[in-house]
Amino acid sequence: MLDEFAAAIDRHRRGMWTETAVPRLLLVALDEPMDPIDVQYEPMICFIADGAKRSVVGDRSQVVPPGEMLLNTLDLPVTAVFEKVPYRSAIMRLDGAVLAELLLELDGAGPEAAGPGAPPPATVGGQITAPMAPELIDALTRWVRLLETPDDIRPLAARIESEILYRLLRSPLGPVLRQWSLTDSAASRVRATTAWIFAHYTEPLSIDEIAAVAHMSPATLHRHFKAATGMSPLKFQKHLRLREARRRLVAGNTTAAQAAEAVGYVSATQFNREYRSVYGLPPGQDAARLRASVQS
C-alpha cells in the first residue's frame, strides 16, 4: 500500500514542494541528499510514504520513517533533515473549523482512539508520531489520486478529507487532535502564544508579557510551553531570531551586525556567541559554508 501511496505522490510532484489543487494538500518529494534546512511548520500532519525525515525542534529530535505520520500542532521553527532518500510525503494542513464540524457530527467527542500508545491530552507535545493504519493509507492515496481527475476534486475532496480525519481520530493521534480543536484548552493557548511570538520575535519580550497573551501565570505558561515545544518561551524567541538572521546571511545581502540588528539583537557580541552555540560556527563562516554547499 505504501508503494501505491508513494507512486501517487510521485506522479504529481512539481519539484521538492508541490502545492496542489486539492485544498490543504501539499506534496513533498526529494531524490538526492541535501543539507538540513530550516523551515516553519504550521499545524499539519505529514504522512511519510517513502524515505525518512528527522525533525529537530530545540533540544528535541525525532525520526519519522515510512509508514508513520507526524502531527505538528503549533507554529514551530524546525530543522528538517532528510535521512533517507528518495523521500515522498503528503502533508495535510489542519483546519480547525473542518475538524470541529466533524467532531460535532460525532456528537462532540469523536470515536475512541484505537490501539496502544495514545498519549493522554495533558502530556501531549507540539509534535507527535504514530503509525498509519492500512485504511488511512488507502484514504490518503485516494486523496492524492484526485489530482488525476480534476473534475472530482470539488465534489469528493472534502469527503475524503473527512474520512482521513475520522480515521485519525481513531488513531493514537485522536486525543491530541481533540485537544487541538478545543478553543479554550491549554493546547489552544500555547498555539496562540507561539503564533504571537512569531509575529513579535524581533521585539524585546518579557515572560510576563507573553504570559498575559496566553492568559496564564508565568509558571503555568512555562510548564505547558516547554511540554509542547521543548523550549521556554524566551528560548523559542531566540531560536526564531537566530534562524531569521541565518536566512539573511545566507542570502548574502547583509553583514552579521546588520542581521543581528534586524532580528532584534542590541549586542553584536551576544548575537555572535548565541549564533555559534546553536550553529557551531561564527555567523560569517556558517553563511559562507552554506552558500558554498548550495553552489556545489
PDB file of C-alpha atoms in Angstrom:
ATOM      1  CA  MET A   1       0.000   0.000   0.000  1.00  0.00           C
ATOM      2  CA  LEU A   2       2.843   2.402   0.755  1.00  0.00           C
ATOM      3  CA  ASP A   3       4.236   1.815  -2.749  1.00  0.00           C
ATOM      4  CA  GLU A   4       0.932   2.935  -4.286  1.00  0.00           C
ATOM      5  CA  PHE A   5       0.816   5.963  -2.000  1.00  0.00           C
ATOM      6  CA  ALA A   6       4.397   6.944  -2.909  1.00  0.00           C
ATOM      7  CA  ALA A   7       3.712   6.406  -6.623  1.00  0.00           C
ATOM      8  CA  ALA A   8       0.658   8.680  -6.486  1.00  0.00           C
ATOM      9  CA  ILE A   9       2.754  11.416  -4.883  1.00  0.00           C
ATOM     10  CA  ASP A  10       5.499  10.924  -7.461  1.00  0.00           C
ATOM     11  CA  ARG A  11       3.119  11.292 -10.404  1.00  0.00           C
ATOM     12  CA  HIS A  12       2.020  14.758  -9.283  1.00  0.00           C
ATOM     13  CA  ARG A  13       5.200  16.261  -7.854  1.00  0.00           C
ATOM     14  CA  ARG A  14       6.416  19.520  -9.364  1.00  0.00           C
ATOM     15  CA  GLY A  15       9.715  19.946  -7.587  1.00  0.00           C
ATOM     16  CA  MET A  16      10.537  19.466  -3.927  1.00  0.00           C
ATOM     17  CA  TRP A  17       7.341  21.121  -2.647  1.00  0.00           C
ATOM     18  CA  THR A  18       4.147  20.971  -4.695  1.00  0.00           C
ATOM     19  CA  GLU A  19       1.054  22.977  -3.854  1.00  0.00           C
ATOM     20  CA  THR A  20      -1.947  21.144  -5.251  1.00  0.00           C
ATOM     21  CA  ALA A  21      -5.478  21.884  -6.405  1.00  0.00           C
ATOM     22  CA  VAL A  22      -6.796  19.729  -3.567  1.00  0.00           C
ATOM     23  CA  PRO A  23      -7.454  22.040  -0.583  1.00  0.00           C
ATOM     24  CA  ARG A  24      -4.927  21.674   2.257  1.00  0.00           C
ATOM     25  CA  LEU A  25      -2.846  19.054   0.381  1.00  0.00           C
ATOM     26  CA  LEU A  26       0.885  19.612  -0.162  1.00  0.00           C
ATOM     27  CA  LEU A  27       3.256  17.062  -1.713  1.00  0.00           C
ATOM     28  CA  VAL A  28       6.945  16.752  -0.830  1.00  0.00           C
ATOM     29  CA  ALA A  29       9.451  14.802  -2.924  1.00  0.00           C
ATOM     30  CA  LEU A  30      13.237  14.620  -2.780  1.00  0.00           C
ATOM     31  CA  ASP A  31      15.554  12.336  -4.761  1.00  0.00           C
ATOM     32  CA  GLU A  32      19.040  13.428  -3.706  1.00  0.00           C
ATOM     33  CA  PRO A  33      20.525  14.015  -0.241  1.00  0.00           C
ATOM     34  CA  MET A  34      20.641  17.629   0.900  1.00  0.00           C
ATOM     35  CA  ASP A  35      21.856  19.630   3.876  1.00  0.00           C
ATOM     36  CA  PRO A  36      19.460  20.172   6.793  1.00  0.00           C
ATOM     37  CA  ILE A  37      17.065  23.044   6.141  1.00  0.00           C
ATOM     38  CA  ASP A  38      15.310  25.452   8.498  1.00  0.00           C
ATOM     39  CA  VAL A  39      11.566  25.583   7.894  1.00  0.00           C
ATOM     40  CA  GLN A  40       8.492  26.872   9.676  1.00  0.00           C
ATOM     41  CA  TYR A  41       5.896  24.232  10.447  1.00  0.00           C
ATOM     42  CA  GLU A  42       2.256  25.203  10.761  1.00  0.00           C
ATOM     43  CA  PRO A  43      -0.431  22.962  12.277  1.00  0.00           C
ATOM     44  CA  MET A  44      -0.351  19.968   9.929  1.00  0.00           C
ATOM     45  CA  ILE A  45       0.129  16.237   9.581  1.00  0.00           C
ATOM     46  CA  CYS A  46       2.959  14.802   7.493  1.00  0.00           C
ATOM     47  CA  PHE A  47       2.331  11.297   6.111  1.00  0.00           C
ATOM     48  CA  ILE A  48       5.555   9.535   5.079  1.00  0.00           C
ATOM     49  CA  ALA A  49       5.217   7.211   2.087  1.00  0.00           C
ATOM     50  CA  ASP A  50       8.925   6.653   1.367  1.00  0.00           C
ATOM     51  CA  GLY A  51      12.253   7.698   2.851  1.00  0.00           C
ATOM     52  CA  ALA A  52      12.731   9.130   6.322  1.00  0.00           C
ATOM     53  CA  LYS A  53      12.867  12.608   7.845  1.00  0.00           C
ATOM     54  CA  ARG A  54      14.214  13.868  11.152  1.00  0.00           C
ATOM     55  CA  SER A  55      12.516  16.901  12.710  1.00  0.00           C
ATOM     56  CA  VAL A  56      14.608  18.900  15.161  1.00  0.00           C
ATOM     57  CA  VAL A  57      12.857  21.407  17.438  1.00  0.00           C
ATOM     58  CA  GLY A  58      15.038  22.952  20.109  1.00  0.00           C
ATOM     59  CA  ASP A  59      16.637  20.068  22.002  1.00  0.00           C
ATOM     60  CA  ARG A  60      14.130  17.524  20.671  1.00  0.00           C
ATOM     61  CA  SER A  61      14.738  15.313  17.690  1.00  0.00           C
ATOM     62  CA  GLN A  62      12.657  12.524  16.189  1.00  0.00           C
ATOM     63  CA  VAL A  63      12.831  10.461  13.025  1.00  0.00           C
ATOM     64  CA  VAL A  64       9.689   9.607  11.078  1.00  0.00           C
ATOM     65  CA  PRO A  65      10.145   6.508   8.852  1.00  0.00           C
ATOM     66  CA  PRO A  66       7.905   5.324   6.003  1.00  0.00           C
ATOM     67  CA  GLY A  67       4.504   4.175   7.158  1.00  0.00           C
ATOM     68  CA  GLU A  68       4.359   6.683  10.006  1.00  0.00           C
ATOM     69  CA  MET A  69       2.907  10.161  10.384  1.00  0.00           C
ATOM     70  CA  LEU A  70       3.933  13.288  12.253  1.00  0.00           C
ATOM     71  CA  LEU A  71       1.297  15.554  13.780  1.00  0.00           C
ATOM     72  CA  ASN A  72       2.511  19.106  14.327  1.00  0.00           C
ATOM     73  CA  THR A  73       0.074  21.184  16.395  1.00  0.00           C
ATOM     74  CA  LEU A  74       1.910  24.531  16.601  1.00  0.00           C
ATOM     75  CA  ASP A  75       3.702  27.152  14.556  1.00  0.00           C
ATOM     76  CA  LEU A  76       7.238  25.853  15.130  1.00  0.00           C
ATOM     77  CA  PRO A  77      10.733  26.591  13.807  1.00  0.00           C
ATOM     78  CA  VAL A  78      12.011  23.193  12.680  1.00  0.00           C
ATOM     79  CA  THR A  79      15.250  21.907  11.223  1.00  0.00           C
ATOM     80  CA  ALA A  80      14.330  19.203   8.711  1.00  0.00           C
ATOM     81  CA  VAL A  81      16.907  16.507   8.000  1.00  0.00           C
ATOM     82  CA  PHE A  82      16.110  14.107   5.173  1.00  0.00           C
ATOM     83  CA  GLU A  83      17.841  10.991   6.453  1.00  0.00           C
ATOM     84  CA  LYS A  84      16.781   8.634   3.699  1.00  0.00           C
ATOM     85  CA  VAL A  85      16.032   9.377   0.045  1.00  0.00           C
ATOM     86  CA  PRO A  86      14.134   9.054  -2.186  1.00  0.00           C
ATOM     87  CA  TYR A  87      11.655  10.800   0.081  1.00  0.00           C
ATOM     88  CA  ARG A  88       7.927  11.113  -0.565  1.00  0.00           C
ATOM     89  CA  SER A  89       5.277  12.518   1.745  1.00  0.00           C
ATOM     90  CA  ALA A  90       1.859  14.152   1.678  1.00  0.00           C
ATOM     91  CA  ILE A  91       1.042  16.964   4.070  1.00  0.00           C
ATOM     92  CA  MET A  92      -2.412  17.861   5.322  1.00  0.00           C
ATOM     93  CA  ARG A  93      -2.722  21.398   6.656  1.00  0.00           C
ATOM     94  CA  LEU A  94      -5.069  21.279   9.613  1.00  0.00           C
ATOM     95  CA  ASP A  95      -8.230  23.361   9.534  1.00  0.00           C
ATOM     96  CA  GLY A  96      -9.784  23.768  12.962  1.00  0.00           C
ATOM     97  CA  ALA A  97     -13.236  24.504  11.534  1.00  0.00           C
ATOM     98  CA  VAL A  98     -13.270  21.311   9.454  1.00  0.00           C
ATOM     99  CA  LEU A  99     -12.178  19.211  12.420  1.00  0.00           C
ATOM    100  CA  ALA A 100     -14.672  20.875  14.786  1.00  0.00           C
ATOM    101  CA  GLU A 101     -17.522  20.257  12.330  1.00  0.00           C
ATOM    102  CA  LEU A 102     -16.610  16.574  12.127  1.00  0.00           C
ATOM    103  CA  LEU A 103     -16.471  16.300  15.911  1.00  0.00           C
ATOM    104  CA  LEU A 104     -19.939  17.843  16.147  1.00  0.00           C
ATOM    105  CA  GLU A 105     -21.242  15.230  13.732  1.00  0.00           C
ATOM    106  CA  LEU A 106     -19.712  12.617  16.032  1.00  0.00           C
ATOM    107  CA  ASP A 107     -21.667  14.023  19.000  1.00  0.00           C
ATOM    108  CA  GLY A 108     -18.803  16.200  20.155  1.00  0.00           C
ATOM    109  CA  ALA A 109     -16.453  13.511  21.415  1.00  0.00           C
ATOM    110  CA  GLY A 110     -15.405  11.572  18.361  1.00  0.00           C
ATOM    111  CA  PRO A 111     -14.659   7.856  18.192  1.00  0.00           C
ATOM    112  CA  GLU A 112     -12.421   6.181  20.709  1.00  0.00           C
ATOM    113  CA  ALA A 113      -8.734   6.235  19.842  1.00  0.00           C
ATOM    114  CA  ALA A 114      -7.683   2.783  18.702  1.00  0.00           C
ATOM    115  CA  GLY A 115      -4.550   0.907  19.605  1.00  0.00           C
ATOM    116  CA  PRO A 116      -1.934   1.328  22.313  1.00  0.00           C
ATOM    117  CA  GLY A 117       0.283   4.335  22.724  1.00  0.00           C
ATOM    118  CA  ALA A 118      -2.308   7.093  22.542  1.00  0.00           C
ATOM    119  CA  PRO A 119      -0.794   9.960  24.548  1.00  0.00           C
ATOM    120  CA  PRO A 120      -3.033  11.450  27.236  1.00  0.00           C
ATOM    121  CA  PRO A 121      -4.063  15.012  26.338  1.00  0.00           C
ATOM    122  CA  ALA A 122      -2.398  16.512  29.411  1.00  0.00           C
ATOM    123  CA  THR A 123       1.030  15.328  28.314  1.00  0.00           C
ATOM    124  CA  VAL A 124       0.999  15.869  24.570  1.00  0.00           C
ATOM    125  CA  GLY A 125       3.655  17.983  22.922  1.00  0.00           C
ATOM    126  CA  GLY A 126       3.820  20.071  19.797  1.00  0.00           C
ATOM    127  CA  GLN A 127       4.831  17.070  17.679  1.00  0.00           C
ATOM    128  CA  ILE A 128       3.536  13.503  17.950  1.00  0.00           C
ATOM    129  CA  THR A 129       4.281  10.476  15.743  1.00  0.00           C
ATOM    130  CA  ALA A 130       2.236   7.349  15.151  1.00  0.00           C
ATOM    131  CA  PRO A 131       1.960   4.515  12.585  1.00  0.00           C
ATOM    132  CA  MET A 132      -0.531   4.771   9.749  1.00  0.00           C
ATOM    133  CA  ALA A 133      -3.232   2.097   9.594  1.00  0.00           C
ATOM    134  CA  PRO A 134      -3.920   0.456   6.192  1.00  0.00           C
ATOM    135  CA  GLU A 135      -7.357   2.117   5.995  1.00  0.00           C
ATOM    136  CA  LEU A 136      -5.729   5.528   6.455  1.00  0.00           C
ATOM    137  CA  ILE A 137      -3.106   4.874   3.771  1.00  0.00           C
ATOM    138  CA  ASP A 138      -5.894   3.853   1.381  1.00  0.00           C
ATOM    139  CA  ALA A 139      -7.806   7.090   2.038  1.00  0.00           C
ATOM    140  CA  LEU A 140      -4.647   9.190   1.631  1.00  0.00           C
ATOM    141  CA  THR A 141      -3.844   7.505  -1.678  1.00  0.00           C
ATOM    142  CA  ARG A 142      -7.348   8.233  -2.980  1.00  0.00           C
ATOM    143  CA  TRP A 143      -6.980  11.847  -1.783  1.00  0.00           C
ATOM    144  CA  VAL A 144      -3.781  12.314  -3.809  1.00  0.00           C
ATOM    145  CA  ARG A 145      -5.235  10.493  -6.820  1.00  0.00           C
ATOM    146  CA  LEU A 146      -7.965  13.140  -7.096  1.00  0.00           C
ATOM    147  CA  LEU A 147      -5.276  15.173  -8.882  1.00  0.00           C
ATOM    148  CA  GLU A 148      -5.636  12.717 -11.795  1.00  0.00           C
ATOM    149  CA  THR A 149      -9.319  13.629 -12.230  1.00  0.00           C
ATOM    150  CA  PRO A 150      -9.597  17.368 -11.536  1.00  0.00           C
ATOM    151  CA  ASP A 151     -13.374  17.373 -12.053  1.00  0.00           C
ATOM    152  CA  ASP A 152     -13.680  15.107  -8.997  1.00  0.00           C
ATOM    153  CA  ILE A 153     -11.832  17.443  -6.649  1.00  0.00           C
ATOM    154  CA  ARG A 154     -14.725  19.747  -5.819  1.00  0.00           C
ATOM    155  CA  PRO A 155     -17.336  17.041  -5.077  1.00  0.00           C
ATOM    156  CA  LEU A 156     -15.011  14.495  -3.430  1.00  0.00           C
ATOM    157  CA  ALA A 157     -12.030  16.239  -1.781  1.00  0.00           C
ATOM    158  CA  ALA A 158     -13.889  17.375   1.328  1.00  0.00           C
ATOM    159  CA  ARG A 159     -15.481  13.946   1.749  1.00  0.00           C
ATOM    160  CA  ILE A 160     -12.145  12.136   1.569  1.00  0.00           C
ATOM    161  CA  GLU A 161     -10.588  14.701   3.897  1.00  0.00           C
ATOM    162  CA  SER A 162     -13.366  13.999   6.429  1.00  0.00           C
ATOM    163  CA  GLU A 163     -12.686  10.284   6.124  1.00  0.00           C
ATOM    164  CA  ILE A 164      -8.985  10.875   6.755  1.00  0.00           C
ATOM    165  CA  LEU A 165      -9.746  12.994   9.823  1.00  0.00           C
ATOM    166  CA  TYR A 166     -12.186  10.357  11.081  1.00  0.00           C
ATOM    167  CA  ARG A 167      -9.527   7.667  10.805  1.00  0.00           C
ATOM    168  CA  LEU A 168      -7.013   9.953  12.502  1.00  0.00           C
ATOM    169  CA  LEU A 169      -9.436  10.395  15.398  1.00  0.00           C
ATOM    170  CA  ARG A 170      -9.438   6.603  15.736  1.00  0.00           C
ATOM    171  CA  SER A 171      -5.641   6.516  15.751  1.00  0.00           C
ATOM    172  CA  PRO A 172      -3.206   7.254  18.607  1.00  0.00           C
ATOM    173  CA  LEU A 173      -3.325  10.877  17.419  1.00  0.00           C
ATOM    174  CA  GLY A 174      -7.034  11.134  18.283  1.00  0.00           C
ATOM    175  CA  PRO A 175      -6.702  12.588  21.817  1.00  0.00           C
ATOM    176  CA  VAL A 176      -4.218  15.199  20.584  1.00  0.00           C
ATOM    177  CA  LEU A 177      -6.464  16.257  17.704  1.00  0.00           C
ATOM    178  CA  ARG A 178      -9.455  16.601  20.008  1.00  0.00           C
ATOM    179  CA  GLN A 179      -7.438  18.796  22.367  1.00  0.00           C
ATOM    180  CA  TRP A 180      -6.182  20.833  19.400  1.00  0.00           C
ATOM    181  CA  SER A 181      -9.763  21.527  18.298  1.00  0.00           C
ATOM    182  CA  LEU A 182     -10.841  22.943  21.679  1.00  0.00           C
ATOM    183  CA  THR A 183     -10.956  26.729  21.725  1.00  0.00           C
ATOM    184  CA  ASP A 184     -10.025  27.249  25.365  1.00  0.00           C
ATOM    185  CA  SER A 185      -7.649  24.428  26.200  1.00  0.00           C
ATOM    186  CA  ALA A 186      -4.048  24.759  27.320  1.00  0.00           C
ATOM    187  CA  ALA A 187      -3.063  23.434  23.888  1.00  0.00           C
ATOM    188  CA  SER A 188      -5.000  26.180  22.103  1.00  0.00           C
ATOM    189  CA  ARG A 189      -3.472  28.842  24.345  1.00  0.00           C
ATOM    190  CA  VAL A 190       0.048  27.622  23.668  1.00  0.00           C
ATOM    191  CA  ARG A 191      -0.786  27.538  19.937  1.00  0.00           C
ATOM    192  CA  ALA A 192      -1.959  31.146  20.052  1.00  0.00           C
ATOM    193  CA  THR A 193       1.132  32.118  22.026  1.00  0.00           C
ATOM    194  CA  THR A 194       3.596  30.596  19.566  1.00  0.00           C
ATOM    195  CA  ALA A 195       1.831  32.416  16.723  1.00  0.00           C
ATOM    196  CA  TRP A 196       2.046  35.681  18.685  1.00  0.00           C
ATOM    197  CA  ILE A 197       5.769  35.232  19.341  1.00  0.00           C
ATOM    198  CA  PHE A 198       6.295  34.593  15.630  1.00  0.00           C
ATOM    199  CA  ALA A 199       4.656  37.967  14.944  1.00  0.00           C
ATOM    200  CA  HIS A 200       6.695  39.832  17.601  1.00  0.00           C
ATOM    201  CA  TYR A 201      10.006  37.980  17.886  1.00  0.00           C
ATOM    202  CA  THR A 202      12.149  40.986  16.886  1.00  0.00           C
ATOM    203  CA  GLU A 203      10.784  42.991  19.816  1.00  0.00           C
ATOM    204  CA  PRO A 204      12.083  42.901  23.405  1.00  0.00           C
ATOM    205  CA  LEU A 205       9.670  40.495  25.134  1.00  0.00           C
ATOM    206  CA  SER A 206       9.299  39.572  28.777  1.00  0.00           C
ATOM    207  CA  ILE A 207       7.886  36.381  30.216  1.00  0.00           C
ATOM    208  CA  ASP A 208       5.158  38.401  31.968  1.00  0.00           C
ATOM    209  CA  GLU A 209       4.080  39.936  28.653  1.00  0.00           C
ATOM    210  CA  ILE A 210       3.984  36.547  26.942  1.00  0.00           C
ATOM    211  CA  ALA A 211       2.064  35.013  29.873  1.00  0.00           C
ATOM    212  CA  ALA A 212      -0.542  37.762  29.571  1.00  0.00           C
ATOM    213  CA  VAL A 213      -1.053  36.831  25.905  1.00  0.00           C
ATOM    214  CA  ALA A 214      -1.543  33.198  26.941  1.00  0.00           C
ATOM    215  CA  HIS A 215      -3.879  34.117  29.815  1.00  0.00           C
ATOM    216  CA  MET A 216      -1.701  32.011  32.103  1.00  0.00           C
ATOM    217  CA  SER A 217       0.608  32.638  35.009  1.00  0.00           C
ATOM    218  CA  PRO A 218       4.309  32.690  34.041  1.00  0.00           C
ATOM    219  CA  ALA A 219       4.878  29.371  35.802  1.00  0.00           C
ATOM    220  CA  THR A 220       1.902  27.686  34.124  1.00  0.00           C
ATOM    221  CA  LEU A 221       2.874  29.051  30.727  1.00  0.00           C
ATOM    222  CA  HIS A 222       6.440  27.835  31.148  1.00  0.00           C
ATOM    223  CA  ARG A 223       5.252  24.324  32.027  1.00  0.00           C
ATOM    224  CA  HIS A 224       2.806  23.984  29.123  1.00  0.00           C
ATOM    225  CA  PHE A 225       5.043  25.767  26.614  1.00  0.00           C
ATOM    226  CA  LYS A 226       8.068  23.618  27.466  1.00  0.00           C
ATOM    227  CA  ALA A 227       5.963  20.452  27.248  1.00  0.00           C
ATOM    228  CA  ALA A 228       4.735  21.438  23.786  1.00  0.00           C
ATOM    229  CA  THR A 229       7.889  22.877  22.212  1.00  0.00           C
ATOM    230  CA  GLY A 230      10.815  21.616  24.257  1.00  0.00           C
ATOM    231  CA  MET A 231      11.811  25.232  24.861  1.00  0.00           C
ATOM    232  CA  SER A 232      10.930  28.084  27.176  1.00  0.00           C
ATOM    233  CA  PRO A 233       9.061  30.995  25.538  1.00  0.00           C
ATOM    234  CA  LEU A 234      12.150  33.226  25.554  1.00  0.00           C
ATOM    235  CA  LYS A 235      14.368  30.493  24.131  1.00  0.00           C
ATOM    236  CA  PHE A 236      11.717  29.997  21.440  1.00  0.00           C
ATOM    237  CA  GLN A 237      12.021  33.703  20.603  1.00  0.00           C
ATOM    238  CA  LYS A 238      15.813  33.456  20.473  1.00  0.00           C
ATOM    239  CA  HIS A 239      15.560  30.476  18.121  1.00  0.00           C
ATOM    240  CA  LEU A 240      13.358  32.481  15.757  1.00  0.00           C
ATOM    241  CA  ARG A 241      15.784  35.412  15.809  1.00  0.00           C
ATOM    242  CA  LEU A 242      18.804  33.268  15.021  1.00  0.00           C
ATOM    243  CA  ARG A 243      17.006  31.379  12.268  1.00  0.00           C
ATOM    244  CA  GLU A 244      15.954  34.594  10.518  1.00  0.00           C
ATOM    245  CA  ALA A 245      19.436  36.079  10.929  1.00  0.00           C
ATOM    246  CA  ARG A 246      20.894  32.953   9.336  1.00  0.00           C
ATOM    247  CA  ARG A 247      18.486  33.221   6.416  1.00  0.00           C
ATOM    248  CA  ARG A 248      19.528  36.826   5.822  1.00  0.00           C
ATOM    249  CA  LEU A 249      23.216  35.956   5.990  1.00  0.00           C
ATOM    250  CA  VAL A 250      22.914  33.046   3.574  1.00  0.00           C
ATOM    251  CA  ALA A 251      21.101  35.333   1.120  1.00  0.00           C
ATOM    252  CA  GLY A 252      24.355  37.279   1.093  1.00  0.00           C
ATOM    253  CA  ASN A 253      22.923  40.792   1.179  1.00  0.00           C
ATOM    254  CA  THR A 254      23.752  41.744   4.760  1.00  0.00           C
ATOM    255  CA  THR A 255      26.530  41.704   7.345  1.00  0.00           C
ATOM    256  CA  ALA A 256      26.409  39.858  10.651  1.00  0.00           C
ATOM    257  CA  ALA A 257      25.931  43.138  12.516  1.00  0.00           C
ATOM    258  CA  GLN A 258      23.087  44.192  10.229  1.00  0.00           C
ATOM    259  CA  ALA A 259      21.408  40.792  10.543  1.00  0.00           C
ATOM    260  CA  ALA A 260      21.706  40.919  14.329  1.00  0.00           C
ATOM    261  CA  GLU A 261      20.111  44.353  14.490  1.00  0.00           C
ATOM    262  CA  ALA A 262      17.329  43.376  12.065  1.00  0.00           C
ATOM    263  CA  VAL A 263      16.186  40.491  14.264  1.00  0.00           C
ATOM    264  CA  GLY A 264      16.277  42.470  17.495  1.00  0.00           C
ATOM    265  CA  TYR A 265      19.735  41.978  18.995  1.00  0.00           C
ATOM    266  CA  VAL A 266      21.197  45.001  20.760  1.00  0.00           C
ATOM    267  CA  SER A 267      24.612  43.415  21.366  1.00  0.00           C
ATOM    268  CA  ALA A 268      26.573  42.060  18.411  1.00  0.00           C
ATOM    269  CA  THR A 269      28.771  40.143  20.859  1.00  0.00           C
ATOM    270  CA  GLN A 270      25.763  38.359  22.330  1.00  0.00           C
ATOM    271  CA  PHE A 271      24.486  37.593  18.835  1.00  0.00           C
ATOM    272  CA  ASN A 272      27.806  36.086  17.741  1.00  0.00           C
ATOM    273  CA  ARG A 273      28.038  33.989  20.910  1.00  0.00           C
ATOM    274  CA  GLU A 274      24.483  32.651  20.692  1.00  0.00           C
ATOM    275  CA  TYR A 275      24.722  32.029  16.945  1.00  0.00           C
ATOM    276  CA  ARG A 276      27.866  29.970  17.372  1.00  0.00           C
ATOM    277  CA  SER A 277      26.367  27.983  20.244  1.00  0.00           C
ATOM    278  CA  VAL A 278      23.437  26.948  18.009  1.00  0.00           C
ATOM    279  CA  TYR A 279      25.066  26.523  14.586  1.00  0.00           C
ATOM    280  CA  GLY A 280      28.638  25.626  15.564  1.00  0.00           C
ATOM    281  CA  LEU A 281      30.383  28.395  13.609  1.00  0.00           C
ATOM    282  CA  PRO A 282      30.546  32.209  13.709  1.00  0.00           C
ATOM    283  CA  PRO A 283      27.837  33.820  11.558  1.00  0.00           C
ATOM    284  CA  GLY A 284      30.031  34.765   8.598  1.00  0.00           C
ATOM    285  CA  GLN A 285      31.750  31.366   8.368  1.00  0.00           C
ATOM    286  CA  ASP A 286      28.485  29.469   8.695  1.00  0.00           C
ATOM    287  CA  ALA A 287      26.807  31.513   5.961  1.00  0.00           C
ATOM    288  CA  ALA A 288      29.787  31.078   3.620  1.00  0.00           C
ATOM    289  CA  ARG A 289      29.741  27.315   4.196  1.00  0.00           C
ATOM    290  CA  LEU A 290      26.025  27.096   3.417  1.00  0.00           C
ATOM    291  CA  ARG A 291      26.331  29.213   0.276  1.00  0.00           C
ATOM    292  CA  ALA A 292      29.201  27.018  -0.952  1.00  0.00           C
ATOM    293  CA  SER A 293      27.192  23.830  -0.356  1.00  0.00           C
ATOM    294  CA  VAL A 294      24.271  25.207  -2.363  1.00  0.00           C
ATOM    295  CA  GLN A 295      26.514  26.229  -5.273  1.00  0.00           C
ATOM    296  CA  SER A 296      28.485  22.959  -5.402  1.00  0.00           C
TER     297      SER A 296
END
